[in-house]
Amino acid sequence: MSPTAAAAANPSRDDFAAMLEESFENHDVAEGSVVQGTITAIEKDMAVIDVGLKTEGRVALKEFGAGGRDVALKVGDTVEVYLERVENALGEAVLSRDKARREESWVKLEVAFNDNQKVEGVIFNQVKGGFTVDLQGATAFLPRSQVDIRPVRDVGPLMGTPQPFQILKMDRRRGNIVVSRRTVLEESRAEMRQELVQNLEEGQVIEGVVKNITDYGAFVDLGGIDGLLHVTDIAWRRVNHPTELLQIGQQVKVKIIKINHETHRISLGMKQLLDDPWQGIEAKYPAGAKFTGRVTNITDYGAFVELEPGIEGLIHVSEMSWTKKNVHPGKIVATSQEVDVMVLEVDPVKRRISLGLKQVMQNPWEAFIEQHPVGSEVEGEVKNKTEFGLFLGLDGDVDGMVHLSDLDWNRPGEVVIEEFKKGDIVRAQVLDVDVEKERISLGVKQLGGDPFVDTTGEMRKGSVVTAEVLEVKDGGLEVKIVDTELTAFIRRADLARERGDQRPERFSVGQKLDARITQFDKKAHKVALSIKALEIAEEKEAVAQYGSSDSGASLGDILGAALKKREGGAED
């Protein structure tokens, strides 16, 4: 018997191991690979699979339904499984259908990922932050932000339906795959948009369907591509919100205003299909004409008034009221209120109309002076006290001011004003009304007459009066006109004609003297006296009566004669 035949008849431990290894090699079965097996039995939720080894393995039935799909298995079916270990502690092969599917899929997915190709998958479950997708055996994660171009509230219709995905990230070591459905949609949308945009032209009129509405406008579907219809291009008139004229699903006719071929953005307009109401606006709304309009919007700086659909004008806050200053326009007019206005200015280029509300009402200062002419008496409530006077509220919602100097004839105004308080009813005389500057001047002291006028009587400039010396000063004399309360100051230069006699010390307190009035201002209550002026006047009068320059008489003789006559007249 040969040695080989002897070894075959009595195999040793090493020979047995070699034969077992040879058996495994002949069956082409190795751990860590995908092998084919036959289902020999189905026990409860497990499938018993023979992969050609001396032992069988078990695989959970749920692994054959990966991706949420139910698969009907029966004895005798051939399946592919992943052989993790040839034999475990129970003597069975450790098999996995999930790993087999995953292993097979990973190879195909890596090729698609490297070639930037799309893969097909099925969304089968929802997890935190997104969804799980079956990529023909491999499970991938689909973030919620990558489901669609716009946020999707209900993903139900998308689940269980095969659809393309783009692989964003793969990590074989960790077994992680991240996919995106949004990228696929954006690519197909971009291709479709590019094709549609090439067929559109600026100025073209096209029909579309309102797809979405925002505060600033509406998006219109033009058949696969969206265009923006801005709120200012919906109508010629003011539109506060697009929902006033549009609703989702409404079919509209629009005009293409602008196309950006780089960004594929399309601007649309509806009002451009209608006649421009601003054509010939100056002839229709001339400056100075009055119209009735409706308040459409109120702002801090004024109110907008619609004169006709598409035509609005602005009433600036300064043109809303004659008397209400620094008041919010909302306290003067209300939205939807009908108001009469006057056209102040029209600018067809800037499409602006300036309107006035107060211009259609009578100027209250003009009305006041018609009812209360200068010199008349009025009555008003003290509205405010300032450092320069009192403000009284008068008829017509206007104010008049009593200056400090017009409160009392004799006492200082700063003292008298303290006797008044807010809310007091005060009678006053109208002194002046300036319509242009919107000012009314009043006086309280004028109601009791002018003591200056009453005491001066027939006094006027050039009159001779007798005055009593009150005080002697270096610069002149402080005097009081006899029989009056008027005081005056005679300057040193006016004390005498001759310079040598212009000495204040020549006079004493209580002394009476005659002087000529050189200034008499009733309004300012000012009187100026001069002894010098009286002497010059008397000299001229004496020369005229008693001599002349060619009579041969001296000035002394003439004045002596005049003085004697004056003294004689006094004695008589």
GROMACS .gro file of N, CA, C and O in nm, residues 7-78:
model
  288
    7ALA      N    1  -0.234   0.717   0.403
    7ALA     CA    2  -0.279   0.842   0.469
    7ALA      C    3  -0.427   0.864   0.448
    7ALA      O    4  -0.499   0.911   0.536
    8ALA      N    5  -0.475   0.825   0.327
    8ALA     CA    6  -0.617   0.844   0.300
    8ALA      C    7  -0.701   0.749   0.383
    8ALA      O    8  -0.813   0.780   0.423
    9ALA      N    9  -0.647   0.627   0.409
    9ALA     CA   10  -0.725   0.531   0.487
    9ALA      C   11  -0.726   0.566   0.634
    9ALA      O   12  -0.826   0.544   0.703
   10ASN      N   13  -0.614   0.621   0.683
   10ASN     CA   14  -0.606   0.660   0.825
   10ASN      C   15  -0.566   0.809   0.835
   10ASN      O   16  -0.448   0.840   0.857
   11PRO      N   17  -0.656   0.898   0.813
   11PRO     CA   18  -0.619   1.041   0.815
   11PRO      C   19  -0.583   1.088   0.956
   11PRO      O   20  -0.647   1.048   1.053
   12SER      N   21  -0.480   1.173   0.959
   12SER     CA   22  -0.440   1.234   1.088
   12SER      C   23  -0.520   1.364   1.110
   12SER      O   24  -0.600   1.406   1.028
   13ARG      N   25  -0.493   1.431   1.232
   13ARG     CA   26  -0.561   1.559   1.263
   13ARG      C   27  -0.527   1.664   1.160
   13ARG      O   28  -0.615   1.738   1.113
   14ASP      N   29  -0.399   1.670   1.117
   14ASP     CA   30  -0.359   1.768   1.017
   14ASP      C   31  -0.422   1.738   0.883
   14ASP      O   32  -0.465   1.830   0.811
   15ASP      N   33  -0.431   1.612   0.849
   15ASP     CA   34  -0.496   1.577   0.721
   15ASP      C   35  -0.642   1.616   0.722
   15ASP      O   36  -0.696   1.666   0.623
   16PHE      N   37  -0.707   1.598   0.835
   16PHE     CA   38  -0.849   1.632   0.844
   16PHE      C   39  -0.870   1.785   0.829
   16PHE      O   40  -0.961   1.831   0.759
   17ALA      N   41  -0.778   1.864   0.891
   17ALA     CA   42  -0.788   2.010   0.878
   17ALA      C   43  -0.766   2.054   0.735
   17ALA      O   44  -0.834   2.145   0.684
   18ALA      N   45  -0.670   1.987   0.667
   18ALA     CA   46  -0.644   2.021   0.527
   18ALA      C   47  -0.763   1.990   0.440
   18ALA      O   48  -0.799   2.066   0.350
   19MET      N   49  -0.825   1.870   0.465
   19MET     CA   50  -0.942   1.834   0.386
   19MET      C   51  -1.059   1.929   0.410
   19MET      O   52  -1.134   1.963   0.319
   20LEU      N   53  -1.074   1.975   0.534
   20LEU     CA   54  -1.184   2.071   0.565
   20LEU      C   55  -1.161   2.204   0.494
   20LEU      O   56  -1.253   2.264   0.438
   21GLU      N   57  -1.035   2.250   0.498
   21GLU     CA   58  -1.002   2.376   0.429
   21GLU      C   59  -1.027   2.362   0.281
   21GLU      O   60  -1.077   2.452   0.215
   22GLU      N   61  -0.989   2.242   0.223
   22GLU     CA   62  -1.010   2.218   0.081
   22GLU      C   63  -1.159   2.216   0.049
   22GLU      O   64  -1.202   2.267  -0.054
   23SER      N   65  -1.237   2.164   0.143
   23SER     CA   66  -1.383   2.160   0.123
   23SER      C   67  -1.440   2.301   0.117
   23SER      O   68  -1.524   2.333   0.034
   24PHE      N   69  -1.392   2.388   0.209
   24PHE     CA   70  -1.438   2.527   0.210
   24PHE      C   71  -1.401   2.599   0.081
   24PHE      O   72  -1.479   2.674   0.023
   25GLU      N   73  -1.277   2.570   0.033
   25GLU     CA   74  -1.232   2.637  -0.088
   25GLU      C   75  -1.313   2.590  -0.207
   25GLU      O   76  -1.347   2.667  -0.296
   26ASN      N   77  -1.347   2.465  -0.211
   26ASN     CA   78  -1.426   2.414  -0.321
   26ASN      C   79  -1.565   2.475  -0.323
   26ASN      O   80  -1.626   2.491  -0.428
   27HIS      N   81  -1.619   2.502  -0.204
   27HIS     CA   82  -1.752   2.562  -0.198
   27HIS      C   83  -1.748   2.713  -0.220
   27HIS      O   84  -1.853   2.777  -0.224
   28ASP      N   85  -1.630   2.772  -0.228
   28ASP     CA   86  -1.614   2.918  -0.253
   28ASP      C   87  -1.690   3.000  -0.148
   28ASP      O   88  -1.763   3.093  -0.179
   29VAL      N   89  -1.680   2.958  -0.025
   29VAL     CA   90  -1.748   3.027   0.085
   29VAL      C   91  -1.641   3.077   0.181
   29VAL      O   92  -1.553   3.002   0.223
   30ALA      N   93  -1.649   3.209   0.217
   30ALA     CA   94  -1.551   3.268   0.308
   30ALA      C   95  -1.621   3.369   0.396
   30ALA      O   96  -1.717   3.433   0.358
   31GLU      N   97  -1.572   3.381   0.518
   31GLU     CA   98  -1.629   3.479   0.611
   31GLU      C   99  -1.606   3.621   0.558
   31GLU      O  100  -1.503   3.650   0.498
   32GLY      N  101  -1.708   3.707   0.582
   32GLY     CA  102  -1.697   3.845   0.538
   32GLY      C  103  -1.733   3.865   0.393
   32GLY      O  104  -1.694   3.965   0.333
   33SER      N  105  -1.805   3.768   0.334
   33SER     CA  106  -1.845   3.781   0.195
   33SER      C  107  -1.993   3.753   0.179
   33SER      O  108  -2.059   3.700   0.269
   34VAL      N  109  -2.046   3.786   0.063
   34VAL     CA  110  -2.186   3.762   0.031
   34VAL      C  111  -2.196   3.628  -0.041
   34VAL      O  112  -2.125   3.604  -0.141
   35VAL      N  113  -2.283   3.541   0.009
   35VAL     CA  114  -2.298   3.408  -0.048
   35VAL      C  115  -2.444   3.381  -0.078
   35VAL      O  116  -2.533   3.450  -0.026
   36GLN      N  117  -2.468   3.281  -0.161
   36GLN     CA  118  -2.603   3.240  -0.193
   36GLN      C  119  -2.642   3.121  -0.107
   36GLN      O  120  -2.561   3.034  -0.077
   37GLY      N  121  -2.770   3.124  -0.063
   37GLY     CA  122  -2.818   3.015   0.020
   37GLY      C  123  -2.961   2.979  -0.017
   37GLY      O  124  -3.028   3.053  -0.089
   38THR      N  125  -3.005   2.866   0.035
   38THR     CA  126  -3.140   2.818   0.006
   38THR      C  127  -3.219   2.808   0.136
   38THR      O  128  -3.168   2.756   0.237
   39ILE      N  129  -3.341   2.860   0.133
   39ILE     CA  130  -3.426   2.854   0.252
   39ILE      C  131  -3.474   2.710   0.267
   39ILE      O  132  -3.542   2.656   0.180
   40THR      N  133  -3.438   2.653   0.382
   40THR     CA  134  -3.477   2.514   0.408
   40THR      C  135  -3.598   2.506   0.500
   40THR      O  136  -3.669   2.404   0.498
   41ALA      N  137  -3.619   2.611   0.576
   41ALA     CA  138  -3.735   2.610   0.665
   41ALA      C  139  -3.763   2.752   0.713
   41ALA      O  140  -3.675   2.840   0.712
   42ILE      N  141  -3.889   2.776   0.755
   42ILE     CA  142  -3.929   2.904   0.813
   42ILE      C  143  -3.991   2.876   0.948
   42ILE      O  144  -4.094   2.808   0.957
   43GLU      N  145  -3.925   2.922   1.052
   43GLU     CA  146  -3.970   2.898   1.189
   43GLU      C  147  -4.005   3.031   1.254
   43GLU      O  148  -3.917   3.113   1.280
   44LYS      N  149  -4.136   3.050   1.279
   44LYS     CA  150  -4.186   3.175   1.338
   44LYS      C  151  -4.136   3.295   1.257
   44LYS      O  152  -4.174   3.314   1.144
   45ASP      N  153  -4.047   3.378   1.316
   45ASP     CA  154  -3.999   3.498   1.249
   45ASP      C  155  -3.857   3.481   1.196
   45ASP      O  156  -3.788   3.580   1.171
   46MET      N  157  -3.814   3.360   1.182
   46MET     CA  158  -3.678   3.334   1.135
   46MET      C  159  -3.681   3.242   1.013
   46MET      O  160  -3.769   3.156   0.998
   47ALA      N  161  -3.585   3.265   0.922
   47ALA     CA  162  -3.570   3.179   0.804
   47ALA      C  163  -3.441   3.099   0.821
   47ALA      O  164  -3.334   3.156   0.849
   48VAL      N  165  -3.451   2.964   0.805
   48VAL     CA  166  -3.333   2.878   0.814
   48VAL      C  167  -3.274   2.864   0.674
   48VAL      O  168  -3.344   2.824   0.580
   49ILE      N  169  -3.145   2.899   0.661
   49ILE     CA  170  -3.084   2.908   0.528
   49ILE      C  171  -2.960   2.818   0.523
   49ILE      O  172  -2.872   2.825   0.610
   50ASP      N  173  -2.953   2.737   0.417
   50ASP     CA  174  -2.836   2.652   0.393
   50ASP      C  175  -2.748   2.721   0.289
   50ASP      O  176  -2.792   2.750   0.178
   51VAL      N  177  -2.623   2.753   0.332
   51VAL     CA  178  -2.531   2.823   0.242
   51VAL      C  179  -2.425   2.726   0.189
   51VAL      O  180  -2.318   2.768   0.145
   52GLY      N  181  -2.452   2.596   0.198
   52GLY     CA  182  -2.360   2.497   0.143
   52GLY      C  183  -2.257   2.452   0.241
   52GLY      O  184  -2.162   2.384   0.202
   53LEU      N  185  -2.268   2.485   0.368
   53LEU     CA  186  -2.173   2.442   0.469
   53LEU      C  187  -2.228   2.321   0.544
   53LEU      O  188  -2.340   2.275   0.518
   54LYS      N  189  -2.154   2.272   0.637
   54LYS     CA  190  -2.199   2.159   0.715
   54LYS      C  191  -2.311   2.197   0.811
   54LYS      O  192  -2.383   2.111   0.862
   55THR      N  193  -2.322   2.334   0.835
   55THR     CA  194  -2.428   2.381   0.925
   55THR      C  195  -2.511   2.485   0.852
   55THR      O  196  -2.474   2.536   0.747
   56GLU      N  197  -2.626   2.514   0.913
   56GLU     CA  198  -2.716   2.613   0.856
   56GLU      C  199  -2.715   2.739   0.943
   56GLU      O  200  -2.670   2.739   1.057
   57GLY      N  201  -2.770   2.851   0.888
   57GLY     CA  202  -2.778   2.976   0.961
   57GLY      C  203  -2.921   3.027   0.964
   57GLY      O  204  -3.005   2.983   0.886
   58ARG      N  205  -2.945   3.118   1.057
   58ARG     CA  206  -3.079   3.174   1.071
   58ARG      C  207  -3.075   3.327   1.045
   58ARG      O  208  -2.984   3.395   1.090
   59VAL      N  209  -3.179   3.377   0.977
   59VAL     CA  210  -3.191   3.522   0.947
   59VAL      C  211  -3.334   3.565   0.978
   59VAL      O  212  -3.430   3.497   0.939
   60ALA      N  213  -3.348   3.677   1.050
   60ALA     CA  214  -3.481   3.728   1.082
   60ALA      C  215  -3.554   3.765   0.954
   60ALA      O  216  -3.496   3.825   0.862
   61LEU      N  217  -3.683   3.731   0.950
   61LEU     CA  218  -3.762   3.760   0.830
   61LEU      C  219  -3.771   3.910   0.801
   61LEU      O  220  -3.780   3.952   0.685
   62LYS      N  221  -3.768   3.992   0.909
   62LYS     CA  222  -3.781   4.137   0.889
   62LYS      C  223  -3.665   4.195   0.809
   62LYS      O  224  -3.676   4.301   0.747
   63GLU      N  225  -3.550   4.124   0.809
   63GLU     CA  226  -3.437   4.174   0.732
   63GLU      C  227  -3.463   4.165   0.581
   63GLU      O  228  -3.404   4.239   0.503
   64PHE      N  229  -3.551   4.076   0.543
   64PHE     CA  230  -3.582   4.064   0.400
   64PHE      C  231  -3.683   4.170   0.356
   64PHE      O  232  -3.706   4.189   0.239
   65GLY      N  233  -3.742   4.238   0.452
   65GLY     CA  234  -3.837   4.345   0.419
   65GLY      C  235  -3.780   4.482   0.445
   65GLY      O  236  -3.849   4.572   0.488
   66ALA      N  237  -3.655   4.500   0.424
   66ALA     CA  238  -3.590   4.630   0.448
   66ALA      C  239  -3.655   4.738   0.363
   66ALA      O  240  -3.703   4.713   0.253
   67GLY      N  241  -3.654   4.856   0.414
   67GLY     CA  242  -3.715   4.968   0.341
   67GLY      C  243  -3.864   4.974   0.362
   67GLY      O  244  -3.934   5.042   0.289
   68GLY      N  245  -3.913   4.903   0.462
   68GLY     CA  246  -4.055   4.909   0.491
   68GLY      C  247  -4.138   4.823   0.398
   68GLY      O  248  -4.260   4.831   0.398
   69ARG      N  249  -4.075   4.742   0.314
   69ARG     CA  250  -4.149   4.658   0.218
   69ARG      C  251  -4.162   4.515   0.270
   69ARG      O  252  -4.066   4.459   0.322
   70ASP      N  253  -4.279   4.458   0.256
   70ASP     CA  254  -4.301   4.319   0.298
   70ASP      C  255  -4.264   4.225   0.182
   70ASP      O  256  -4.304   4.248   0.067
   71VAL      N  257  -4.189   4.122   0.216
   71VAL     CA  258  -4.146   4.025   0.114
   71VAL      C  259  -4.196   3.885   0.155
   71VAL      O  260  -4.173   3.841   0.269
   72ALA      N  261  -4.265   3.816   0.063
   72ALA     CA  262  -4.316   3.680   0.092
   72ALA      C  263  -4.209   3.577   0.059
   72ALA      O  264  -4.165   3.566  -0.056
   73LEU      N  265  -4.163   3.504   0.159
   73LEU     CA  266  -4.061   3.401   0.141
   73LEU      C  267  -4.122   3.263   0.161
   73LEU      O  268  -4.216   3.245   0.241
   74LYS      N  269  -4.060   3.164   0.094
   74LYS     CA  270  -4.107   3.025   0.110
   74LYS      C  271  -3.987   2.932   0.101
   74LYS      O  272  -3.878   2.972   0.053
   75VAL      N  273  -4.008   2.812   0.148
   75VAL     CA  274  -3.900   2.712   0.147
   75VAL      C  275  -3.859   2.683   0.004
   75VAL      O  276  -3.944   2.667  -0.085
   76GLY      N  277  -3.729   2.680  -0.016
   76GLY     CA  278  -3.677   2.653  -0.150
   76GLY      C  279  -3.629   2.778  -0.222
   76GLY      O  280  -3.557   2.767  -0.323
   77ASP      N  281  -3.665   2.899  -0.170
   77ASP     CA  282  -3.618   3.023  -0.233
   77ASP      C  283  -3.469   3.040  -0.214
   77ASP      O  284  -3.413   3.004  -0.110
   78THR      N  285  -3.405   3.093  -0.317
   78THR     CA  286  -3.262   3.122  -0.311
   78THR      C  287  -3.244   3.270  -0.274
   78THR      O  288  -3.304   3.359  -0.338
   0.00000   0.00000   0.00000
